[in-house]
Amino acid sequence: MLARQRQAIILEEARRSGAVRVSDLVQRLGVSDMTVRRDLDVLAGRGLVEKVYGGATTIGDRSTDEPGFEAKSVQQQDHKEAIAARAAELVHPGSAIGLSAGTTTWTFARALAGIADLTVVTNSVRIADVLHESPQPGRTVILTGGVRTPSDALVGPVAVQSIRNLHLDMVFLGVHGMADGPGFTTPNLTEGETDRALMESARKLVVLADHTKWGTVGISTIADLADASVVVSDADLPDDARATLSEHVGELIIADVPSNPEAGE
Amino acid sequence: MLARQRQAIILEEARRSGAVRVSDLVQRLGVSDMTVRRDLDVLAGRGLVEKVYGGATTIGDRSTDEPGFEAKSVQQQDHKEAIAARAAELVHPGSAIGLSAGTTTWTFARALAGIADLTVVTNSVRIADVLHESPQPGRTVILTGGVRTPSDALVGPVAVQSIRNLHLDMVFLGVHGMADGPGFTTPNLTEGETDRALMESARKLVVLADHTKWGTVGISTIADLADASVVVSDADLPDDARATLSEHVGELIIADVPSNPEAGE
DNA sequence: CACAAACCGAACCTAACTGAACAAAATCCT
DNA sequence: AGGATTTTGTTCAGTTAGGTTCGGTTTGTG
């Protein structure tokens, strides 16, 4: 087996379940632990996974990095999946929705598998790929045009223009930061512009943001807190954030991680 | 056994299982390891496989299987490469060009590697990927929006609209058929519509079509023969086709397959 | 708190892989 | 036929992947 193939398997496994263990991979691949670690080093060097004690996880956002909690990223993925599942309940069959680029919306896209007659507009090639993976009857996937950023978002005039001519029922936005005052923000100016266009073309704005996003501020404001009809977050969202959000946004939904609800802190 | 045959076998094997290793091929083909490596060099130079330590893998780790997107044979590939190289000479640095979806234009995109300050518009995600692979200073790649067809073309109103607002110096069209009367055609209606929009937004139309396309007629006409400023084809194009084309199109360019195809840049 | 188990990286070593250069064989061309 | 060209095989020195050992760290458990 070529090193490349092994790394591809590891990456696939990591993407599928959010995390991999060195010991499991040693079993599964029939190589030594050091080889597995070296493979993880390669993948980590390319920014595809993040090494943690005992294995590696898919890359999450490290904007608010609290030291001392190793398994945080694993939970993060749990949270994202919980948020995605909860948000998917808001989607009605037959509606037209928009998805911004990002890891949270990417997870959300996978949660849409069971919903029929959906028209989905997205500016992320990867999200379009996910939606194509499990074809549904009556599903249409529209990719906006534009120039592709390193973070896999299509942006620029072409993207904005193609979005402006569409009218959606709901748009699901993954954001990099949310805070009282700046509102929902992203660190990338052009991506912010595209997200703004996406938001403006929808009647209803749903923001997907796990608790780590609270307090973070990116340079570009996408929308005010008051613009969001719904914000879906997870149970680790602190009380002050809940209070502020409840006050400003239409509805605040807290998604519980199903399996072990108490495991948090 | 001819080198060509060997390479075809290697390519087939690689496509079948995703990867090949040098040591296996030495066994299977009964040649030395160096010969296998040289074959892999050739295939890698054409972008058909990627050399890795111990062997080679098929290109592209994310979307390996795309229906309708397979290079027919190694020979056909020679012609396509000759056409692509010849057509690339028509491209001036600093210009804005368009590329339709298809295997011929995909090969053409690879031939653009050395040209600086290019703005490229395409409705094929795979072509956009190719252009991103070898980043050039001053290069911009714009993806049109739209719905993705099985043959990897973005089509539909969104695609057409985003194209209409752009103005290009030249557009390079890969077609499925060309014939006197029907002109340049494609078997897919919506793809034809998109190609038509692409053509209309450019001042100059260049059609890339190997000799097998002559006499084939698809349901949807993209353009008349007279609309083409240039047609680039290969040396196997029959005489009657050459006569007819020369009569109608602005210029007919015949790309010769170099006698030593491997050495080529 | 102490201990055991798992985990980690560094260092080392072997086997496999690699490209370059050269030699031999096959093929082509006049 | 005979020289030129291309293709393939062989040798060789340098590189890389992968296994093992070892000392140190982290984590979990009594």
XYZ file of C-alpha atoms in Angstrom, chain A residues 48-199:
152
model
C -6.281 18.805 6.484
C -6.418 17.480 10.022
C -5.343 18.649 13.420
C -3.175 16.436 15.566
C -4.373 15.911 19.102
C -3.351 13.576 21.852
C -4.288 10.040 20.812
C -4.994 10.810 17.182
C -6.250 13.634 15.032
C -9.430 15.535 14.276
C -10.786 17.335 11.280
C -9.867 20.966 11.227
C -12.111 23.164 13.297
C -11.948 26.851 13.912
C -9.285 27.765 16.379
C -10.225 31.391 16.696
C -11.105 31.124 20.366
C -8.595 28.718 21.712
C -8.984 27.710 25.302
C -5.920 25.814 26.469
C -6.356 22.787 28.625
C -9.061 20.923 26.776
C -7.568 18.462 24.365
C -10.720 16.732 23.236
C -12.348 20.021 22.423
C -12.282 19.621 18.686
C -14.005 16.275 18.883
C -16.805 17.814 20.840
C -16.824 20.682 18.442
C -17.719 18.272 15.687
C -20.447 16.812 17.878
C -21.765 20.285 18.434
C -21.675 21.083 14.770
C -23.579 17.939 13.955
C -26.132 18.689 16.627
C -26.556 22.204 15.284
C -26.823 20.879 11.752
C -29.455 18.319 12.679
C -31.503 20.868 14.580
C -31.262 23.411 11.772
C -32.280 20.804 9.208
C -35.637 20.577 10.982
C -36.322 24.135 9.913
C -36.142 23.203 6.240
C -39.454 22.441 4.574
C -39.593 20.050 1.641
C -40.078 21.933 -1.590
C -38.411 25.127 -0.481
C -35.446 26.993 -1.911
C -32.560 27.618 0.458
C -29.089 29.115 0.360
C -25.921 27.898 2.069
C -22.817 29.964 2.619
C -19.353 28.395 2.514
C -17.799 27.012 5.672
C -17.330 23.895 7.765
C -20.518 24.362 9.752
C -22.669 24.729 6.664
C -20.779 21.810 5.136
C -21.913 19.638 8.026
C -25.377 21.095 7.643
C -25.436 20.116 3.966
C -24.947 16.500 4.935
C -27.886 16.748 7.315
C -30.129 17.666 4.401
C -29.878 14.171 2.955
C -33.436 13.129 3.719
C -35.342 16.187 2.550
C -37.043 15.999 -0.833
C -37.748 18.593 -3.521
C -35.123 21.001 -2.334
C -33.464 23.735 -4.347
C -30.129 24.630 -2.814
C -27.948 27.569 -3.774
C -24.383 27.642 -2.491
C -21.110 29.399 -3.230
C -19.000 26.459 -2.086
C -17.906 23.775 -4.516
C -17.370 21.350 -1.672
C -20.871 21.822 -0.374
C -22.207 21.293 -3.882
C -20.191 18.086 -4.016
C -21.712 16.892 -0.754
C -25.204 17.594 -2.016
C -24.487 15.680 -5.191
C -23.221 12.690 -3.265
C -26.681 11.650 -2.136
C -28.961 12.572 -5.011
C -32.563 13.125 -4.027
C -35.618 13.172 -6.252
C -36.541 16.722 -7.088
C -33.338 18.180 -5.768
C -31.607 20.979 -7.622
C -28.176 22.248 -6.674
C -27.169 25.626 -8.012
C -23.608 26.787 -7.706
C -23.038 30.513 -7.759
C -20.202 31.647 -9.967
C -17.184 33.629 -8.952
C -13.535 33.391 -8.087
C -12.539 30.647 -5.714
C -10.862 31.640 -2.458
C -8.416 29.384 -0.594
C -11.202 28.688 1.865
C -13.281 27.294 -0.977
C -15.813 30.065 -1.353
C -16.831 31.533 -4.680
C -16.763 35.304 -4.322
C -16.589 38.514 -6.297
C -18.870 40.368 -8.693
C -19.901 37.262 -10.580
C -20.952 35.536 -7.373
C -22.853 38.564 -6.094
C -24.579 39.108 -9.394
C -25.740 35.530 -9.771
C -27.100 35.583 -6.241
C -28.979 38.865 -6.675
C -31.194 37.370 -9.343
C -32.361 34.571 -7.101
C -34.955 34.692 -4.377
C -34.801 32.184 -1.593
C -37.026 31.121 1.263
C -34.220 30.793 3.767
C -30.499 31.224 3.819
C -28.250 29.366 6.242
C -25.178 31.315 7.122
C -22.076 29.978 8.796
C -20.229 32.848 10.449
C -16.785 33.277 11.950
C -17.817 35.528 14.758
C -20.853 36.985 16.487
C -20.989 39.663 19.110
C -23.223 42.413 20.381
C -22.534 45.493 18.296
C -20.534 44.162 15.335
C -23.155 41.485 14.755
C -22.263 38.509 12.555
C -18.818 38.858 11.039
C -16.238 37.137 8.837
C -12.507 37.835 8.509
C -12.648 37.973 4.712
C -13.950 41.114 3.017
C -15.012 39.625 -0.288
C -16.545 36.629 1.378
C -18.494 39.018 3.555
C -19.791 40.760 0.481
C -20.983 37.488 -0.985
C -22.596 36.398 2.259
C -24.355 39.731 2.452
C -25.768 39.254 -1.039
C -26.891 35.784 -0.093
C -28.600 37.097 2.996
